[in-house]
mmCIF file of C-alpha atoms in Angstrom:
data_model
loop_
_atom_site.group_PDB
_atom_site.id
_atom_site.type_symbol
_atom_site.label_atom_id
_atom_site.label_comp_id
_atom_site.label_asym_id
_atom_site.label_seq_id
_atom_site.Cartn_x
_atom_site.Cartn_y
_atom_site.Cartn_z
ATOM 1 C CA UNK A 1 101.954 126.700 71.294
ATOM 2 C CA UNK A 2 104.511 126.814 74.095
ATOM 3 C CA UNK A 3 103.145 127.395 77.597
ATOM 4 C CA UNK A 4 104.297 130.552 79.431
ATOM 5 C CA UNK A 5 106.749 129.862 82.252
ATOM 6 C CA UNK A 6 108.063 132.009 85.136
ATOM 7 C CA UNK A 7 111.113 134.184 84.623
ATOM 8 C CA UNK A 8 113.307 132.167 86.996
ATOM 9 C CA UNK A 9 112.778 129.001 84.925
ATOM 10 C CA UNK A 10 113.389 130.448 81.460
ATOM 11 C CA UNK A 11 117.047 129.411 81.402
ATOM 12 C CA UNK A 12 116.356 125.894 82.663
ATOM 13 C CA UNK A 13 116.251 122.884 80.383
ATOM 14 C CA UNK A 14 113.694 120.123 80.768
ATOM 15 C CA UNK A 15 113.383 117.379 81.723
ATOM 16 C CA UNK A 16 115.280 118.023 84.948
ATOM 17 C CA UNK A 17 117.321 114.878 85.667
ATOM 18 C CA UNK A 18 116.894 113.032 88.948
ATOM 19 C CA UNK A 19 120.121 111.322 90.025
ATOM 20 C CA UNK A 20 119.891 108.410 92.478
ATOM 21 C CA UNK A 21 123.295 107.776 94.059
ATOM 22 C CA UNK A 22 124.017 104.847 96.367
ATOM 23 C CA UNK A 23 126.276 105.841 99.255
ATOM 24 C CA UNK A 24 127.681 102.303 99.419
ATOM 25 C CA UNK A 25 128.501 102.161 95.734
ATOM 26 C CA UNK A 26 131.920 102.698 94.278
ATOM 27 C CA UNK A 27 130.059 104.671 91.601
ATOM 28 C CA UNK A 28 129.691 107.543 94.059
ATOM 29 C CA UNK A 29 133.380 108.440 93.832
ATOM 30 C CA UNK A 30 133.473 107.593 90.152
ATOM 31 C CA UNK A 31 130.935 110.214 89.113
ATOM 32 C CA UNK A 32 132.899 112.500 86.828
ATOM 33 C CA UNK A 33 132.685 115.256 85.883
ATOM 34 C CA UNK A 34 130.917 116.840 88.870
ATOM 35 C CA UNK A 35 127.124 116.797 88.733
ATOM 36 C CA UNK A 36 125.998 120.062 87.186
ATOM 37 C CA UNK A 37 122.207 120.024 87.301
ATOM 38 C CA UNK A 38 119.110 118.255 88.501
ATOM 39 C CA UNK A 39 117.883 116.712 91.728
ATOM 40 C CA UNK A 40 120.259 114.380 93.561
ATOM 41 C CA UNK A 41 118.795 111.751 95.898
ATOM 42 C CA UNK A 42 121.191 109.699 98.008
ATOM 43 C CA UNK A 43 120.372 106.082 98.849
ATOM 44 C CA UNK A 44 121.470 103.849 101.693
ATOM 45 C CA UNK A 45 120.481 100.190 101.497
ATOM 46 C CA UNK A 46 118.030 101.125 98.749
ATOM 47 C CA UNK A 47 116.280 103.851 100.773
ATOM 48 C CA UNK A 48 116.480 107.612 100.112
ATOM 49 C CA UNK A 49 118.325 109.357 102.959
ATOM 50 C CA UNK A 50 118.888 112.873 101.619
ATOM 51 C CA UNK A 51 118.399 115.098 98.607
ATOM 52 C CA UNK A 52 119.411 118.431 97.113
ATOM 53 C CA UNK A 53 118.986 120.459 93.945
ATOM 54 C CA UNK A 54 122.219 121.272 92.166
ATOM 55 C CA UNK A 55 122.892 125.002 91.902
ATOM 56 C CA UNK A 56 126.528 124.747 90.810
ATOM 57 C CA UNK A 57 128.729 121.792 89.771
ATOM 58 C CA UNK A 58 129.762 119.643 92.705
ATOM 59 C CA UNK A 59 131.138 116.139 93.162
ATOM 60 C CA UNK A 60 128.880 113.418 94.501
ATOM 61 C CA UNK A 61 131.165 112.838 97.490
ATOM 62 C CA UNK A 62 131.123 116.500 98.469
ATOM 63 C CA UNK A 63 127.352 116.612 98.074
ATOM 64 C CA UNK A 64 126.907 113.540 100.267
ATOM 65 C CA UNK A 65 129.102 114.974 103.007
ATOM 66 C CA UNK A 66 127.094 118.195 102.954
ATOM 67 C CA UNK A 67 123.574 116.755 102.626
ATOM 68 C CA UNK A 68 123.311 113.339 104.289
ATOM 69 C CA UNK A 69 122.937 113.554 108.056
ATOM 70 C CA UNK A 70 124.312 110.826 110.362
ATOM 71 C CA UNK A 71 121.044 110.645 112.297
ATOM 72 C CA UNK A 72 119.164 109.951 109.054
ATOM 73 C CA UNK A 73 121.445 107.018 108.245
ATOM 74 C CA UNK A 74 121.127 105.721 111.799
ATOM 75 C CA UNK A 75 117.330 105.894 111.661
ATOM 76 C CA UNK A 76 117.213 104.047 108.331
ATOM 77 C CA UNK A 77 119.410 101.291 109.805
ATOM 78 C CA UNK A 78 117.229 101.132 112.915
ATOM 79 C CA UNK A 79 114.033 100.748 110.885
ATOM 80 C CA UNK A 80 115.643 98.045 108.737
ATOM 81 C CA UNK A 81 116.504 96.038 111.881
ATOM 82 C CA UNK A 82 113.060 96.469 113.472
ATOM 83 C CA UNK A 83 110.662 93.534 113.010
ATOM 84 C CA UNK A 84 107.159 94.099 111.662
ATOM 85 C CA UNK A 85 104.696 93.537 114.483
ATOM 86 C CA UNK A 86 101.523 94.632 112.714
ATOM 87 C CA UNK A 87 100.729 92.739 109.526
ATOM 88 C CA UNK A 88 96.924 92.955 109.409
ATOM 89 C CA UNK A 89 96.721 95.732 106.835
ATOM 90 C CA UNK A 90 94.844 96.570 103.636
ATOM 91 C CA UNK A 91 96.014 98.845 100.821
ATOM 92 C CA UNK A 92 93.257 101.234 99.714
ATOM 93 C CA UNK A 93 93.318 103.173 96.437
ATOM 94 C CA UNK A 94 90.695 105.647 95.234
ATOM 95 C CA UNK A 95 90.566 106.399 91.522
ATOM 96 C CA UNK A 96 88.526 108.118 88.826
ATOM 97 C CA UNK A 97 89.076 107.819 85.070
ATOM 98 C CA UNK A 98 92.816 107.112 85.223
ATOM 99 C CA UNK A 99 93.116 103.419 84.367
ATOM 100 C CA UNK A 100 96.691 103.553 83.074
ATOM 101 C CA UNK A 101 97.982 105.433 86.114
ATOM 102 C CA UNK A 102 96.105 102.944 88.288
ATOM 103 C CA UNK A 103 97.675 100.021 86.410
ATOM 104 C CA UNK A 104 101.161 101.437 87.102
ATOM 105 C CA UNK A 105 100.374 101.863 90.797
ATOM 106 C CA UNK A 106 98.911 98.382 91.180
ATOM 107 C CA UNK A 107 101.972 96.889 89.462
ATOM 108 C CA UNK A 108 104.162 98.109 92.349
ATOM 109 C CA UNK A 109 102.130 96.300 95.025
ATOM 110 C CA UNK A 110 103.178 92.668 94.335
ATOM 111 C CA UNK A 111 106.784 93.786 94.922
ATOM 112 C CA UNK A 112 106.020 94.854 98.506
ATOM 113 C CA UNK A 113 108.211 93.224 101.169
ATOM 114 C CA UNK A 114 105.106 93.105 103.369
ATOM 115 C CA UNK A 115 102.141 91.852 101.424
ATOM 116 C CA UNK A 116 98.751 93.357 102.308
ATOM 117 C CA UNK A 117 95.869 91.158 103.434
ATOM 118 C CA UNK A 118 93.734 92.766 100.745
ATOM 119 C CA UNK A 119 93.896 95.470 98.076
ATOM 120 C CA UNK A 120 90.728 97.521 97.655
ATOM 121 C CA UNK A 121 90.242 99.914 94.753
ATOM 122 C CA UNK A 122 87.301 102.292 94.949
ATOM 123 C CA UNK A 123 86.152 103.518 91.551
ATOM 124 C CA UNK A 124 84.701 106.986 92.139
ATOM 125 C CA UNK A 125 82.181 107.119 89.291
ATOM 126 C CA UNK A 126 84.570 106.563 86.379
ATOM 127 C CA UNK A 127 83.099 106.608 82.890
ATOM 128 C CA UNK A 128 83.165 103.254 81.096
ATOM 129 C CA UNK A 129 84.548 99.998 82.445
ATOM 130 C CA UNK A 130 88.311 100.459 81.884
ATOM 131 C CA UNK A 131 88.943 100.985 85.597
ATOM 132 C CA UNK A 132 87.048 97.828 86.530
ATOM 133 C CA UNK A 133 89.046 95.806 84.008
ATOM 134 C CA UNK A 134 92.372 97.061 85.378
ATOM 135 C CA UNK A 135 91.329 96.193 88.931
ATOM 136 C CA UNK A 136 90.102 92.732 88.004
ATOM 137 C CA UNK A 137 93.308 92.012 86.048
ATOM 138 C CA UNK A 138 95.360 92.852 89.141
ATOM 139 C CA UNK A 139 93.329 90.606 91.448
ATOM 140 C CA UNK A 140 92.308 93.500 93.704
ATOM 141 C CA UNK A 141 88.822 94.008 95.118
ATOM 142 C CA UNK A 142 86.695 96.418 93.082
ATOM 143 C CA UNK A 143 84.257 98.761 94.872
ATOM 144 C CA UNK A 144 82.087 101.314 93.060
ATOM 145 C CA UNK A 145 81.194 104.652 94.701
ATOM 146 C CA UNK A 146 78.929 106.773 92.508
ATOM 147 C CA UNK A 147 78.856 109.835 94.775
ATOM 148 C CA UNK A 148 81.594 111.989 93.281
ATOM 149 C CA UNK A 149 84.262 113.106 95.739
ATOM 150 C CA UNK A 150 87.541 111.649 96.976
ATOM 151 C CA UNK A 151 86.353 111.505 100.564
ATOM 152 C CA UNK A 152 83.203 109.613 99.602
ATOM 153 C CA UNK A 153 85.569 107.120 97.964
ATOM 154 C CA UNK A 154 87.911 107.001 100.967
ATOM 155 C CA UNK A 155 84.998 106.342 103.281
ATOM 156 C CA UNK A 156 83.750 103.552 101.030
ATOM 157 C CA UNK A 157 87.241 102.029 101.136
ATOM 158 C CA UNK A 158 87.363 102.146 104.936
ATOM 159 C CA UNK A 159 83.938 100.523 105.169
ATOM 160 C CA UNK A 160 85.009 97.743 102.804
ATOM 161 C CA UNK A 161 88.272 96.961 104.637
ATOM 162 C CA UNK A 162 88.423 94.023 107.048
ATOM 163 C CA UNK A 163 91.807 94.660 108.618
ATOM 164 C CA UNK A 164 93.106 96.313 111.791
ATOM 165 C CA UNK A 165 95.124 98.842 109.767
ATOM 166 C CA UNK A 166 94.429 100.555 106.438
ATOM 167 C CA UNK A 167 97.046 102.172 104.171
ATOM 168 C CA UNK A 168 96.039 104.715 101.532
ATOM 169 C CA UNK A 169 97.870 105.584 98.353
ATOM 170 C CA UNK A 170 96.814 107.315 95.131
ATOM 171 C CA UNK A 171 96.504 106.041 91.582
ATOM 172 C CA UNK A 172 99.263 108.402 90.343
ATOM 173 C CA UNK A 173 101.823 106.926 92.746
ATOM 174 C CA UNK A 174 104.428 104.154 92.529
ATOM 175 C CA UNK A 175 105.417 102.469 95.780
ATOM 176 C CA UNK A 176 108.885 101.590 97.022
ATOM 177 C CA UNK A 177 109.122 97.862 97.735
ATOM 178 C CA UNK A 178 109.392 98.535 101.493
ATOM 179 C CA UNK A 179 106.681 101.216 101.593
ATOM 180 C CA UNK A 180 104.025 99.200 103.390
ATOM 181 C CA UNK A 181 106.485 97.417 105.681
ATOM 182 C CA UNK A 182 108.011 100.673 106.894
ATOM 183 C CA UNK A 183 104.651 102.405 107.273
ATOM 184 C CA UNK A 184 103.564 99.587 109.560
ATOM 185 C CA UNK A 185 106.799 99.709 111.541
ATOM 186 C CA UNK A 186 105.776 103.244 112.460
ATOM 187 C CA UNK A 187 102.937 101.905 114.614
ATOM 188 C CA UNK A 188 105.236 100.848 117.442
ATOM 189 C CA UNK A 189 103.339 102.710 120.171
ATOM 190 C CA UNK A 190 99.610 102.425 120.948
ATOM 191 C CA UNK A 191 99.107 106.189 120.761
ATOM 192 C CA UNK A 192 100.281 106.329 117.130
ATOM 193 C CA UNK A 193 97.022 106.582 115.168
ATOM 194 C CA UNK A 194 98.377 107.572 111.743
ATOM 195 C CA UNK A 195 101.682 107.203 109.913
ATOM 196 C CA UNK A 196 102.587 109.124 106.757
ATOM 197 C CA UNK A 197 105.560 108.592 104.452
ATOM 198 C CA UNK A 198 108.081 110.340 102.232
ATOM 199 C CA UNK A 199 106.765 111.177 98.751
ATOM 200 C CA UNK A 200 109.322 111.968 96.040
ATOM 201 C CA UNK A 201 108.699 113.169 92.475
ATOM 202 C CA UNK A 202 108.365 110.378 89.945
ATOM 203 C CA UNK A 203 109.742 112.709 87.293
ATOM 204 C CA UNK A 204 110.523 116.389 86.679
ATOM 205 C CA UNK A 205 109.876 116.389 82.963
ATOM 206 C CA UNK A 206 108.128 119.757 82.611
ATOM 207 C CA UNK A 207 108.121 123.235 84.201
ATOM 208 C CA UNK A 208 104.746 122.445 85.799
ATOM 209 C CA UNK A 209 106.118 119.364 87.533
ATOM 210 C CA UNK A 210 109.186 121.275 88.704
ATOM 211 C CA UNK A 211 107.097 124.156 90.092
ATOM 212 C CA UNK A 212 104.824 121.779 91.952
ATOM 213 C CA UNK A 213 107.704 119.876 93.497
ATOM 214 C CA UNK A 214 109.616 123.013 94.443
ATOM 215 C CA UNK A 215 106.724 124.918 96.023
ATOM 216 C CA UNK A 216 103.944 122.401 96.680
ATOM 217 C CA UNK A 217 105.714 119.045 96.921
ATOM 218 C CA UNK A 218 104.842 116.286 99.357
ATOM 219 C CA UNK A 219 108.309 115.601 100.779
ATOM 220 C CA UNK A 220 108.681 116.290 104.509
ATOM 221 C CA UNK A 221 112.358 115.554 104.953
ATOM 222 C CA UNK A 222 114.382 112.559 106.056
ATOM 223 C CA UNK A 223 113.934 112.541 109.830
ATOM 224 C CA UNK A 224 111.100 110.797 111.657
ATOM 225 C CA UNK A 225 108.742 113.260 113.327
ATOM 226 C CA UNK A 226 106.000 112.674 115.873
ATOM 227 C CA UNK A 227 103.169 115.192 115.888
ATOM 228 C CA UNK A 228 101.674 115.107 119.364
ATOM 229 C CA UNK A 229 99.798 117.399 121.747
ATOM 230 C CA UNK A 230 102.796 119.721 122.068
ATOM 231 C CA UNK A 231 102.703 120.273 118.308
ATOM 232 C CA UNK A 232 98.921 120.673 118.309
ATOM 233 C CA UNK A 233 98.889 123.319 121.080
ATOM 234 C CA UNK A 234 102.132 125.143 120.250
ATOM 235 C CA UNK A 235 100.737 127.820 117.932
ATOM 236 C CA UNK A 236 97.795 129.238 119.845
ATOM 237 C CA UNK A 237 97.400 132.222 117.538
ATOM 238 C CA UNK A 238 96.988 130.507 114.160
ATOM 239 C CA UNK A 239 96.691 126.830 115.028
ATOM 240 C CA UNK A 240 98.852 123.819 114.252
ATOM 241 C CA UNK A 241 100.096 123.558 110.629
ATOM 242 C CA UNK A 242 98.746 120.042 110.265
ATOM 243 C CA UNK A 243 99.391 119.963 106.509
ATOM 244 C CA UNK A 244 103.098 119.499 107.334
ATOM 245 C CA UNK A 245 102.372 116.016 108.739
ATOM 246 C CA UNK A 246 102.578 114.313 105.352
ATOM 247 C CA UNK A 247 100.576 113.588 102.232
ATOM 248 C CA UNK A 248 97.363 111.740 101.542
ATOM 249 C CA UNK A 249 99.186 109.777 98.844
ATOM 250 C CA UNK A 250 101.043 107.883 101.579
ATOM 251 C CA UNK A 251 99.238 107.400 104.882
ATOM 252 C CA UNK A 252 98.068 104.568 107.127
ATOM 253 C CA UNK A 253 95.633 104.469 110.044
ATOM 254 C CA UNK A 254 94.509 102.240 112.859
ATOM 255 C CA UNK A 255 91.075 101.383 111.562
ATOM 256 C CA UNK A 256 89.446 101.789 114.988
ATOM 257 C CA UNK A 257 89.972 105.569 114.909
ATOM 258 C CA UNK A 258 87.292 105.860 112.226
ATOM 259 C CA UNK A 259 84.813 104.303 114.653
ATOM 260 C CA UNK A 260 85.955 106.699 117.367
ATOM 261 C CA UNK A 261 86.022 110.072 115.584
ATOM 262 C CA UNK A 262 84.165 109.458 112.341
ATOM 263 C CA UNK A 263 85.147 109.155 108.691
ATOM 264 C CA UNK A 264 86.605 111.689 106.244
ATOM 265 C CA UNK A 265 84.569 114.873 105.788
ATOM 266 C CA UNK A 266 82.963 114.652 102.350
ATOM 267 C CA UNK A 267 82.900 118.443 101.968
ATOM 268 C CA UNK A 268 86.665 118.324 101.441
ATOM 269 C CA UNK A 269 89.049 116.984 98.806
ATOM 270 C CA UNK A 270 88.786 116.496 95.046
ATOM 271 C CA UNK A 271 85.249 116.483 93.745
ATOM 272 C CA UNK A 272 84.183 118.828 96.566
ATOM 273 C CA UNK A 273 86.036 121.809 98.102
ATOM 274 C CA UNK A 274 89.329 120.761 96.518
ATOM 275 C CA UNK A 275 91.705 118.984 98.921
ATOM 276 C CA UNK A 276 92.777 118.720 102.598
ATOM 277 C CA UNK A 277 90.496 115.901 103.671
ATOM 278 C CA UNK A 278 93.640 114.214 104.944
ATOM 279 C CA UNK A 279 95.011 117.192 106.915
ATOM 280 C CA UNK A 280 91.600 117.878 108.461
ATOM 281 C CA UNK A 281 91.535 114.271 109.605
ATOM 282 C CA UNK A 282 95.032 114.555 111.105
ATOM 283 C CA UNK A 283 93.823 117.682 112.921
ATOM 284 C CA UNK A 284 90.854 115.747 114.266
ATOM 285 C CA UNK A 285 93.111 112.930 115.455
ATOM 286 C CA UNK A 286 95.349 115.367 117.327
ATOM 287 C CA UNK A 287 92.322 117.130 118.814
ATOM 288 C CA UNK A 288 91.205 113.800 120.271
ATOM 289 C CA UNK A 289 94.590 113.122 121.838
ATOM 290 C CA UNK A 290 96.140 110.813 119.244
ATOM 291 C CA UNK A 291 99.623 111.069 117.730
ATOM 292 C CA UNK A 292 100.493 111.245 114.017
ATOM 293 C CA UNK A 293 103.918 110.147 112.822
ATOM 294 C CA UNK A 294 105.935 110.980 109.721
ATOM 295 C CA UNK A 295 108.123 108.026 108.723
ATOM 296 C CA UNK A 296 110.614 108.905 105.948
ATOM 297 C CA UNK A 297 111.627 105.306 105.226
ATOM 298 C CA UNK A 298 108.111 104.637 103.857
ATOM 299 C CA UNK A 299 108.829 105.905 100.339
ATOM 300 C CA UNK A 300 106.576 106.499 97.345
ATOM 301 C CA UNK A 301 106.902 108.396 94.063
ATOM 302 C CA UNK A 302 104.188 110.769 92.861
ATOM 303 C CA UNK A 303 103.763 111.771 89.212
ATOM 304 C CA UNK A 304 102.748 115.433 89.236
ATOM 305 C CA UNK A 305 100.586 117.096 86.602
ATOM 306 C CA UNK A 306 102.614 117.827 83.483
ATOM 307 C CA UNK A 307 100.974 120.934 82.022
ATOM 308 C CA UNK A 308 100.641 124.440 83.428
ATOM 309 C CA UNK A 309 96.889 124.550 82.839
ATOM 310 C CA UNK A 310 96.405 121.413 84.899
ATOM 311 C CA UNK A 311 98.709 122.743 87.616
ATOM 312 C CA UNK A 312 96.823 126.051 87.748
ATOM 313 C CA UNK A 313 93.576 124.150 88.338
ATOM 314 C CA UNK A 314 95.229 121.962 90.952
ATOM 315 C CA UNK A 315 96.605 124.926 92.923
ATOM 316 C CA UNK A 316 93.184 126.590 92.837
ATOM 317 C CA UNK A 317 91.721 123.383 94.266
ATOM 318 C CA UNK A 318 94.488 123.059 96.843
ATOM 319 C CA UNK A 319 93.893 126.509 98.302
ATOM 320 C CA UNK A 320 90.138 126.080 98.112
ATOM 321 C CA UNK A 321 90.420 122.857 100.078
ATOM 322 C CA UNK A 322 92.935 124.343 102.502
ATOM 323 C CA UNK A 323 90.668 127.210 103.552
ATOM 324 C CA UNK A 324 87.644 124.907 103.584
ATOM 325 C CA UNK A 325 89.516 122.555 105.928
ATOM 326 C CA UNK A 326 90.315 125.399 108.318
ATOM 327 C CA UNK A 327 86.595 126.198 108.559
ATOM 328 C CA UNK A 328 85.726 122.534 109.069
ATOM 329 C CA UNK A 329 88.409 122.292 111.757
ATOM 330 C CA UNK A 330 86.882 125.302 113.502
ATOM 331 C CA UNK A 331 83.462 123.693 113.289
ATOM 332 C CA UNK A 332 84.732 120.378 114.667
ATOM 333 C CA UNK A 333 86.934 121.725 117.458
ATOM 334 C CA UNK A 334 85.801 125.266 118.260
ATOM 335 C CA UNK A 335 89.427 126.420 117.927
ATOM 336 C CA UNK A 336 89.343 130.099 116.933
ATOM 337 C CA UNK A 337 92.942 129.891 115.682
ATOM 338 C CA UNK A 338 91.574 128.430 112.443
ATOM 339 C CA UNK A 339 89.519 131.584 111.860
ATOM 340 C CA UNK A 340 92.442 133.839 112.747
ATOM 341 C CA UNK A 341 94.577 132.066 110.148
ATOM 342 C CA UNK A 342 91.926 132.794 107.490
ATOM 343 C CA UNK A 343 91.032 136.338 108.536
ATOM 344 C CA UNK A 344 94.405 137.664 109.750
ATOM 345 C CA UNK A 345 97.299 135.516 108.581
ATOM 346 C CA UNK A 346 96.195 134.896 104.985
ATOM 347 C CA UNK A 347 95.468 138.562 104.041
ATOM 348 C CA UNK A 348 98.832 139.637 105.460
ATOM 349 C CA UNK A 349 100.613 136.768 103.710
ATOM 350 C CA UNK A 350 99.086 137.450 100.302
ATOM 351 C CA UNK A 351 99.529 141.215 100.571
ATOM 352 C CA UNK A 352 103.238 140.627 101.123
ATOM 353 C CA UNK A 353 103.486 138.305 98.145
ATOM 354 C CA UNK A 354 101.617 140.756 95.924
ATOM 355 C CA UNK A 355 104.062 143.508 96.868
ATOM 356 C CA UNK A 356 107.036 141.273 96.098
ATOM 357 C CA UNK A 357 105.538 140.280 92.763
ATOM 358 C CA UNK A 358 105.007 143.907 91.764
ATOM 359 C CA UNK A 359 108.523 144.811 92.877
ATOM 360 C CA UNK A 360 110.511 141.834 91.562
ATOM 361 C CA UNK A 361 108.352 140.343 88.834
ATOM 362 C CA UNK A 362 106.699 136.966 88.506
ATOM 363 C CA UNK A 363 108.740 133.994 89.690
ATOM 364 C CA UNK A 364 107.721 130.359 90.032
ATOM 365 C CA UNK A 365 106.727 131.072 93.647
ATOM 366 C CA UNK A 366 104.111 133.621 92.573
ATOM 367 C CA UNK A 367 103.166 132.397 89.115
ATOM 368 C CA UNK A 368 99.798 131.048 90.319
ATOM 369 C CA UNK A 369 99.097 133.738 92.906
ATOM 370 C CA UNK A 370 95.746 134.586 91.312
ATOM 371 C CA UNK A 371 94.640 130.945 91.502
ATOM 372 C CA UNK A 372 95.756 130.727 95.119
ATOM 373 C CA UNK A 373 93.742 133.755 96.201
ATOM 374 C CA UNK A 374 90.621 132.911 94.201
ATOM 375 C CA UNK A 375 90.778 129.338 95.440
ATOM 376 C CA UNK A 376 90.965 130.550 99.030
ATOM 377 C CA UNK A 377 87.782 132.581 98.578
ATOM 378 C CA UNK A 378 86.037 129.658 96.899
ATOM 379 C CA UNK A 379 86.913 127.315 99.766
ATOM 380 C CA UNK A 380 85.388 129.628 102.345
ATOM 381 C CA UNK A 381 82.191 130.076 100.340
ATOM 382 C CA UNK A 382 81.956 126.345 99.639
ATOM 383 C CA UNK A 383 81.909 125.360 103.308
ATOM 384 C CA UNK A 384 79.757 128.259 104.468
ATOM 385 C CA UNK A 385 77.073 127.080 102.022
ATOM 386 C CA UNK A 386 77.379 123.560 103.473
ATOM 387 C CA UNK A 387 77.835 124.367 107.140
ATOM 388 C CA UNK A 388 75.735 121.460 108.349
ATOM 389 C CA UNK A 389 77.995 118.547 109.254
ATOM 390 C CA UNK A 390 77.655 115.650 106.788
ATOM 391 C CA UNK A 391 76.572 112.192 107.836
ATOM 392 C CA UNK A 392 79.762 110.839 106.231
#
């Protein structure tokens, strides 16, 4: 039985192609006829430097002139010429019952231009021994964490690491060969406590994957951004939108910050409230005066959920975790803006979307509106029942 899809996607064909075009290649001018559909990602020296979805046929050259910014190219060249000063880093992966996805992720690590000191995989209570076998075949260090929850697993990974820096990725991710090197190049100032990277879709094979990438994707653009105290204090009414800093699938930390401000809050993320353990931690870092950086030359590819049922569950969990994180942030910092976002901003936001849905029909933007709203309520109830701070 075919899954229902939003009205604005009914005329689309799947899979949606992803075109990677090298700016230095003669192929760029040779693309003919003009590209008529899909996602176009432009590369410079092997690194993505711009992207766009095709809405009408256009030549690759015209697209490049319109999309790729000179400052993006200059930054990519600058990063390429910058030496790596910090090499003492571990790669940490948390996984549960996805041995084949994990195998694919681990296969991209030996290709890294900067090899990690160690690779630690935390098995978060998987059934059977398939995960252990995959880890042992790869030569990585296997750690078992039987308390279910992504942040329990992350904390176990941090405790197991021996290095000055730790870099997290997910089991459903494939890493660009310069991912780790360019993440570490982001730590060029002592106040930089965390660096996140650009996450692109591994494929757009189904409507669910396309919807996720279009409305919930992890990409944060192609310009480096530093999130400092100005960013943290700018929005006094509703608080800093810390979720725009990056994605948990691609992030690295100075390990000493975990000793300073604690580990991930185990009430958050998959297996608990739903998600946002990473954004809550970025909020905590900013609250304590640290700086978070988004580094777009640290590239990874994420393979989104393929079916609409799985995406519906994921969006429910995302909004549950998002609201839960706002309550945890209020508890940790005393910043009332987190409560105002829940009590004032969210009702207004969802009322507006409900009106648009009733007036214009259901589009991909509003297809999972019910899951979003129910998830938000669940996240608030989840944390209120567990208001006591965990002992990590």
